[in-house]
Short mmCIF file of C-alpha atoms and ligand atoms in Angstrom, two decimals:
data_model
loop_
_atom_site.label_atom_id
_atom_site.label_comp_id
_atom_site.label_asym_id
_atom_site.label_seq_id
_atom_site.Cartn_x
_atom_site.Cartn_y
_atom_site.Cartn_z
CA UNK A 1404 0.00 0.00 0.00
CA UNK A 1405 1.12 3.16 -0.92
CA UNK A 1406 0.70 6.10 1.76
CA UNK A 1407 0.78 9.96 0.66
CA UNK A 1408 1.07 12.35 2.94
CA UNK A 1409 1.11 15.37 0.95
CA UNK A 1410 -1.29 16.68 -1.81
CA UNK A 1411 2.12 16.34 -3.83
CA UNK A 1412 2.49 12.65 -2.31
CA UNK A 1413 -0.92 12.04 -3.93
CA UNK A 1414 -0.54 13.72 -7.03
CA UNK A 1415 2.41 11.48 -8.43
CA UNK A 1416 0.91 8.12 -6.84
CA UNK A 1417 -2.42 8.83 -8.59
CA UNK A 1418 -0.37 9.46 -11.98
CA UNK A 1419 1.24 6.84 -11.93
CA UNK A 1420 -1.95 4.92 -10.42
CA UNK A 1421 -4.08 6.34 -13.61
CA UNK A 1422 -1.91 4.77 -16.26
CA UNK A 1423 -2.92 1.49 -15.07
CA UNK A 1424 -5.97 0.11 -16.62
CA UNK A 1425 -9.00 -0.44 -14.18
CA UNK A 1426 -11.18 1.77 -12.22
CA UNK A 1427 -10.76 3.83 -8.82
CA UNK A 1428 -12.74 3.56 -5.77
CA UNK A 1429 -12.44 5.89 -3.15
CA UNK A 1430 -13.57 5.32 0.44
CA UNK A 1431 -13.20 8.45 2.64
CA UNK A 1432 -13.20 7.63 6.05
CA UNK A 1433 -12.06 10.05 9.61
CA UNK A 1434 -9.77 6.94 10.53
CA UNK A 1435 -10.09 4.79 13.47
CA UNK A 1436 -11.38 1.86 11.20
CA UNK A 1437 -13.82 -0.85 12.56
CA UNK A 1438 -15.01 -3.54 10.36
CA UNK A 1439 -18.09 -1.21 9.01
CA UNK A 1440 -15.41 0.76 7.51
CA UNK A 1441 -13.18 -2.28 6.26
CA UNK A 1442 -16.72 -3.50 4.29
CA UNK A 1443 -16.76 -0.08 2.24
CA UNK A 1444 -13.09 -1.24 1.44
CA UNK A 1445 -13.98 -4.82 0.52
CA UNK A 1446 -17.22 -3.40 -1.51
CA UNK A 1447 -14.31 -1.25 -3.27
CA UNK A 1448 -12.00 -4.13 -4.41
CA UNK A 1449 -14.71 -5.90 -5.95
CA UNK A 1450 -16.15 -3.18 -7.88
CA UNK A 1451 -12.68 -1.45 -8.82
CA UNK A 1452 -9.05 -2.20 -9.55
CA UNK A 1453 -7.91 0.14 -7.28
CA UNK A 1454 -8.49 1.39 -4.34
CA UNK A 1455 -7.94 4.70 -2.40
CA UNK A 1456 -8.65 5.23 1.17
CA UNK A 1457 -8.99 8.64 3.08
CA UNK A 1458 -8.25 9.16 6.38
CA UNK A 1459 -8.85 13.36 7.34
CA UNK A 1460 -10.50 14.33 10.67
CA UNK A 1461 -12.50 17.07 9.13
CA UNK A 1462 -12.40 19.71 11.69
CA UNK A 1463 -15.34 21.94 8.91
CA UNK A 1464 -17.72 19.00 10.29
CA UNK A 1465 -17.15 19.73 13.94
CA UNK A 1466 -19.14 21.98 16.08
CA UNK A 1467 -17.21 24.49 18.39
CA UNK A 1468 -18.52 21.94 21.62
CA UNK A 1469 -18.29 19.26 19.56
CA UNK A 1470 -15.35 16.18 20.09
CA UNK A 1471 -12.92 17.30 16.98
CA UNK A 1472 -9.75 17.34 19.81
CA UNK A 1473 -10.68 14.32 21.20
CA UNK A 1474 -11.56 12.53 18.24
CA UNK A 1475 -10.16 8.49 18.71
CA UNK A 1476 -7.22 8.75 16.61
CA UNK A 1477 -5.46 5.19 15.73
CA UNK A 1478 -3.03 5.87 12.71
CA UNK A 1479 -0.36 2.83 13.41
CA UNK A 1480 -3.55 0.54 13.56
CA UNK A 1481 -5.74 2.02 11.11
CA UNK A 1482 -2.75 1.42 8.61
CA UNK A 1483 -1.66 -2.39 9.21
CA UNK A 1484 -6.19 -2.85 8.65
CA UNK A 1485 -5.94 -1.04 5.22
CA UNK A 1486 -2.58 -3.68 4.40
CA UNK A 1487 -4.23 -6.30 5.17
CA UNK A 1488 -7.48 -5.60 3.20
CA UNK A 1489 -5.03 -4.56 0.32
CA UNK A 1490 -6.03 -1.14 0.07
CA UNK A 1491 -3.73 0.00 -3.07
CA UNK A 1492 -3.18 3.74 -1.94
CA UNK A 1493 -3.90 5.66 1.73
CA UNK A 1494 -4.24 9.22 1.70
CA UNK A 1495 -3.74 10.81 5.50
CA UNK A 1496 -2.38 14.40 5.20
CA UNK A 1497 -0.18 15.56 7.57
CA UNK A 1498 -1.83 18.41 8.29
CA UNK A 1499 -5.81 20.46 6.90
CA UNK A 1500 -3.67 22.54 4.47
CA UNK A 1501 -2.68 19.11 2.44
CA UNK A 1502 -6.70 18.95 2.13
CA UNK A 1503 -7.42 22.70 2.50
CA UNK A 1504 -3.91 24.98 1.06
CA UNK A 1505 -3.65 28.70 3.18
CA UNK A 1506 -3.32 29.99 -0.04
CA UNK A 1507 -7.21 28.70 -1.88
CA UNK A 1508 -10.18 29.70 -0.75
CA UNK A 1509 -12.49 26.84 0.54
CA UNK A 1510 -15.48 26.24 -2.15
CA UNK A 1511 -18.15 25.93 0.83
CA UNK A 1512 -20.87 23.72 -0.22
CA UNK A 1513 -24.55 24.08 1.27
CA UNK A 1514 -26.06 21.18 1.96
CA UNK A 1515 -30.10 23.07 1.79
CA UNK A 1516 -32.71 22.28 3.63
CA UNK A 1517 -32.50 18.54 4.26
CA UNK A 1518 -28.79 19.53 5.47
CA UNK A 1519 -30.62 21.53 8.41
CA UNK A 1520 -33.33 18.55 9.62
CA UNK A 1521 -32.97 15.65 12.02
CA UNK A 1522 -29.08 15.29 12.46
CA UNK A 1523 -28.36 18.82 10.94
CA UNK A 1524 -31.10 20.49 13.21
CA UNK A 1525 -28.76 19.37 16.35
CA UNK A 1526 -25.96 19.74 14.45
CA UNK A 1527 -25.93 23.42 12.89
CA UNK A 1528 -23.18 23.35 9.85
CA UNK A 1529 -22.68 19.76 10.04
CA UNK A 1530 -23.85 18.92 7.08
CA UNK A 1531 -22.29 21.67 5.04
CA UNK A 1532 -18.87 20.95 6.72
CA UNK A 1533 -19.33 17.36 5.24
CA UNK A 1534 -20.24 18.47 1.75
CA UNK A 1535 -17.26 20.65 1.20
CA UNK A 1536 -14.26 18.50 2.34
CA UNK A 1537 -16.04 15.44 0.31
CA UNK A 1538 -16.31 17.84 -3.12
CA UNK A 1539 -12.90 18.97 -2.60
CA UNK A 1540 -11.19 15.14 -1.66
CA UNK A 1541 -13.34 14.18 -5.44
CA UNK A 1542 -11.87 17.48 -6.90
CA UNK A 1543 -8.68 16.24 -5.53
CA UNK A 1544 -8.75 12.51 -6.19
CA UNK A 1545 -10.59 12.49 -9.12
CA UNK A 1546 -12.14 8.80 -8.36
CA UNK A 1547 -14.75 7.05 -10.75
CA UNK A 1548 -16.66 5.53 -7.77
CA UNK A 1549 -16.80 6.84 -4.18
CA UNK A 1550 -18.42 4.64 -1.60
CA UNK A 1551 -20.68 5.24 1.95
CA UNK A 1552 -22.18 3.67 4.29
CA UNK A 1553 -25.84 3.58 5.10
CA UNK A 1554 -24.38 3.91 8.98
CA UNK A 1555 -24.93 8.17 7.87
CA UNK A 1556 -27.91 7.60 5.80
CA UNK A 1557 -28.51 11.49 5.69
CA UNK A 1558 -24.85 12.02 4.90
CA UNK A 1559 -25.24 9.45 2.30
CA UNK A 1560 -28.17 11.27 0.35
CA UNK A 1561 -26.82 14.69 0.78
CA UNK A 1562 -23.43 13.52 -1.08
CA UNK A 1563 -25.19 11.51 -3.70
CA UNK A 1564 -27.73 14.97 -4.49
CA UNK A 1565 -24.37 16.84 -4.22
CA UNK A 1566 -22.60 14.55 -6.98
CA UNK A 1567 -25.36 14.60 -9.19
CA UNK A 1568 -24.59 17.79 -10.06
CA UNK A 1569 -20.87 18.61 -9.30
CA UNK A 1570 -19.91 15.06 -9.94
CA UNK A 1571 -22.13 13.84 -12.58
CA UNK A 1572 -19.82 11.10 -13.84
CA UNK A 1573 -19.03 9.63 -10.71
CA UNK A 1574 -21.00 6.52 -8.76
CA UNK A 1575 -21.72 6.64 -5.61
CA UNK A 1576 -22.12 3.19 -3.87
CA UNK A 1577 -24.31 2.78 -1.08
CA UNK A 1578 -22.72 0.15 1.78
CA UNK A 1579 -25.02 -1.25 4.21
CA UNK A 1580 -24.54 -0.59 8.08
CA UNK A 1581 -22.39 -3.08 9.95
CA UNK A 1582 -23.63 -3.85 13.17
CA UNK A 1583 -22.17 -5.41 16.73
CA UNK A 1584 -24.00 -8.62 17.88
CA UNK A 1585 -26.30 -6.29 19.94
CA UNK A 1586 -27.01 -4.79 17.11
CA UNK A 1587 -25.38 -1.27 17.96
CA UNK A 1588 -23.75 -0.20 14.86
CA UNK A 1589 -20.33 -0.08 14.43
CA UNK A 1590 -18.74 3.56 15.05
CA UNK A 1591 -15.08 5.43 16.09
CA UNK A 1592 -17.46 6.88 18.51
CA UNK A 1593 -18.68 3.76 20.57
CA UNK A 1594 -14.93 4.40 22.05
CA UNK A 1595 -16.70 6.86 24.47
CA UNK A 1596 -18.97 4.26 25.95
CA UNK A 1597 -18.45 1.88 28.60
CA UNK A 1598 -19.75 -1.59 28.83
CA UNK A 1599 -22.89 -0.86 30.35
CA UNK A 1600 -23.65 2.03 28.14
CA UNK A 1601 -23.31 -0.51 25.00
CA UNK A 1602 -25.84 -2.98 26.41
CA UNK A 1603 -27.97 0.56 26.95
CA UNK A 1604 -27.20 1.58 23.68
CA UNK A 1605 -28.79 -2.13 22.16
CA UNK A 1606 -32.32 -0.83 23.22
CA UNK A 1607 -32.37 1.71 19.85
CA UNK A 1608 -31.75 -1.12 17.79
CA UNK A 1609 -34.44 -3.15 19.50
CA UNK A 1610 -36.78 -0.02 19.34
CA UNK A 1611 -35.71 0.72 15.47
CA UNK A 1612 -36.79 -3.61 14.97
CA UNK A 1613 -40.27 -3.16 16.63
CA UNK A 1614 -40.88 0.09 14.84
CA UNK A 1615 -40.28 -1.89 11.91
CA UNK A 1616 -42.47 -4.37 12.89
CA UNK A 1617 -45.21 -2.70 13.52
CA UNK A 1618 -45.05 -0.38 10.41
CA UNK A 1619 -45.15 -3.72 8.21
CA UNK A 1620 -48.49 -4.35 10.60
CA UNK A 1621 -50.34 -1.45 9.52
CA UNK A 1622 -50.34 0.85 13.35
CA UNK A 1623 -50.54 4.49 12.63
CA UNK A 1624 -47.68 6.70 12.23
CA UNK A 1625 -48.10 7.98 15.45
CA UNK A 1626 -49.14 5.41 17.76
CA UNK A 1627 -45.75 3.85 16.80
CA UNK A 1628 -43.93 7.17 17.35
CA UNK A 1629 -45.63 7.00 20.91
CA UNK A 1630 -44.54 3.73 21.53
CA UNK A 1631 -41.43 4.39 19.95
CA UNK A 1632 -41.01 6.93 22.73
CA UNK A 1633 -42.67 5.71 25.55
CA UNK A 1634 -39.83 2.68 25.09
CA UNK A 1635 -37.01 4.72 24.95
CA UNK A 1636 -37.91 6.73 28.22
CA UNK A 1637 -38.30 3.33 30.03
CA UNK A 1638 -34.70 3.00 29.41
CA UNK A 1639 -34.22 6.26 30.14
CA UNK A 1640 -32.53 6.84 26.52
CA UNK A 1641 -33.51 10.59 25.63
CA UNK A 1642 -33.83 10.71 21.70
CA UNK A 1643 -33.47 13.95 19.78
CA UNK A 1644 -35.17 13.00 17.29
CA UNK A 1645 -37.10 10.12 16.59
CA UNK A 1646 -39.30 10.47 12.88
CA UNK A 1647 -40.60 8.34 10.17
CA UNK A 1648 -39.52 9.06 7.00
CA UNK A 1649 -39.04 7.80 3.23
CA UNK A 1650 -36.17 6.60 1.48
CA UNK A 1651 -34.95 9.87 0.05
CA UNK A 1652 -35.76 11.07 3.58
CA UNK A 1653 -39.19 13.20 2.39
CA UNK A 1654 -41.39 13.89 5.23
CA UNK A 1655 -44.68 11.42 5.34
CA UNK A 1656 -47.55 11.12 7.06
CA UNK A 1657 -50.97 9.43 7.21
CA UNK A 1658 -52.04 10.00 3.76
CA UNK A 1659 -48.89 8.83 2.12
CA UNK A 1660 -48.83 5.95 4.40
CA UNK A 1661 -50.36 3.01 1.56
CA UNK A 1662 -48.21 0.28 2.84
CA UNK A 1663 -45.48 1.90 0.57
CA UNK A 1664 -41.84 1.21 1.58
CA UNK A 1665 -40.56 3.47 4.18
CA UNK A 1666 -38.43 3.47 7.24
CA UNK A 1667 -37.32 4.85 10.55
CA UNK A 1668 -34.38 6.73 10.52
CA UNK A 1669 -33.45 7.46 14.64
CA UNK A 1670 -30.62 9.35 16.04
CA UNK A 1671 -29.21 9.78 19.30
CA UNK A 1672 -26.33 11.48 20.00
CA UNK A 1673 -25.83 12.50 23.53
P1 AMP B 427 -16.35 7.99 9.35
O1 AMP B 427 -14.94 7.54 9.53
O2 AMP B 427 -17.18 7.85 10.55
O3 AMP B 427 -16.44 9.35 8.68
O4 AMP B 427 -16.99 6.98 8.30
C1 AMP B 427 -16.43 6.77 7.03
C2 AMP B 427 -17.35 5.95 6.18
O5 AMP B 427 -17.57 4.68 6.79
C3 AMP B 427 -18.74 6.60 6.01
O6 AMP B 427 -19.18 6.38 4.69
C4 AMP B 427 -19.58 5.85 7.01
O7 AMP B 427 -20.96 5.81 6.70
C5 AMP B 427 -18.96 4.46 6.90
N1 AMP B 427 -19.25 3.67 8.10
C6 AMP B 427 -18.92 3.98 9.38
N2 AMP B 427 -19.43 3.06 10.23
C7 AMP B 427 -20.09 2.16 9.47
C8 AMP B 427 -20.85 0.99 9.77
N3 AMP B 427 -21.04 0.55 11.00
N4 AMP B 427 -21.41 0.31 8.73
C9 AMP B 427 -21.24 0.76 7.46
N5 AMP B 427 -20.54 1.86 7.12
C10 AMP B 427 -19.98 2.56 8.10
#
């Protein structure tokens, strides 16, 4: 595996890199890889020759209270995972200026309206922060498919809407979420929680499964919002948001609600 440091660094790789025959997938990641970010690598190798991984903490997608110091870094690690899954290239810069020069100005991307509901309402700029280091690693890499995983399903539409115009000749590949055996998903972030927390945690994906359940039997919107609710409080989990929405993550409600396929997207971050 080659690693590039520098925007330089990655420059000549990806020349030499683009004389080989064979597609390039890119999977941009803020390090500390778990096996939910190793399957976005494996989805890569089968659907490309080659294979670039990111690893930036982006400090545009951090609020000012937010954990961007304290963010589990794991380099050494992170590295030996990527050689092993035979990830051809690894870009970590050094520093932001690699990924953001003092001397350009930042093209800041707005990620609209959906950028400022359920996650983005609780975390103002989020969104936007997310959008413009992702167009400018694409502007930099240049890749012909970029994947995500359905683990940030709102950070997964917003990119693909984003691509579709600035990108329009890239694909974006959708990865499904990787879960723990408690059915937690996998995240750098699950670092901050103790044992007991985890087992705490296991309730939203027990709450997301009944939701599920009864949305396939018919119950109205709300009465499983209620319930939805009512369970979390028993285990004194305090959502921020809990709402049903459609794929594309349009609002529905009663009337749309014809048995068509929907689902629960749930958040909880403190
Ligand atoms: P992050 O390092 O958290 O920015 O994540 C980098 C990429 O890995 C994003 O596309 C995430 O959606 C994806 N990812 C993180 N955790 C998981 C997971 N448990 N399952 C699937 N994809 C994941």
């Amino acid at each position: 595996m080659i690693i590039a440091r520098t925007r330089d660094d990655l420059n000549q790789t990806l020349q030499k890199f683009t004389q080989k025959p064979g597609k390039l997938a890119l999977i941009p990641t803020m390090g500390n890889l778990h096996s939910g970010h190793l399957s976005l690598v494996r989805l890569a190798k089968l659907n490309a020759k080659k294979t670039i991984t990111t690893i930036f903490v982006n400090p545009l997608q951090f609020g000012k209270n937010e954990d961007f110091e304290k963010y589990p870094r794991s380099e050494e690690i992170d590295i030996n995972k990527l050689r092993k899954e035979k990830c051809d290239i690894l870009f970590i810069p050094i520093n932001r200026h690699e990924v953001f020069p003092k001397f350009e100005e930042v093209k800041k991307i707005e990620s609209g309206k959906l950028g400022n509901e359920l996650c983005g309402k609780i975390r103002p700029g989020h969104f936007d922060g997310v959008l413009t280091v992702v167009n400018k690693i694409f502007d930099m890499i240049k890749p012909d498919i970029a994947i995500f995983g359905a683990k940030d399903y709102q950070q997964q539409i917003l990119i693909s809407e984003m691509s579709k115009i600035l990108h329009p000749y890239l694909t974006i590949l959708k990865a499904p979420i990787i879960r723990s055996k408690n059915g937690v998903a996998l995240s750098s972030r699950n670092n901050y929680l103790s044992e007991k927390e985890m087992n705490l945690a296991s309730n939203l994906f027990k709450c997301l499964e009944n939701s599920v359940k009864l949305y396939n039997d018919n119950v109205l919107l709300n009465e499983i919002i209620e319930n939805a609710q009512k369970f979390l409080i028993s285990k004194k989990l305090n959502p921020d948001y809990f709402e049903l929405r459609d794929n594309k993550l349009n609002n529905i409600n009663e009337n749309h609600f014809n048995g068509k396929k929907s689902f629960f997207k749930f958040c909880y971050i403190k």
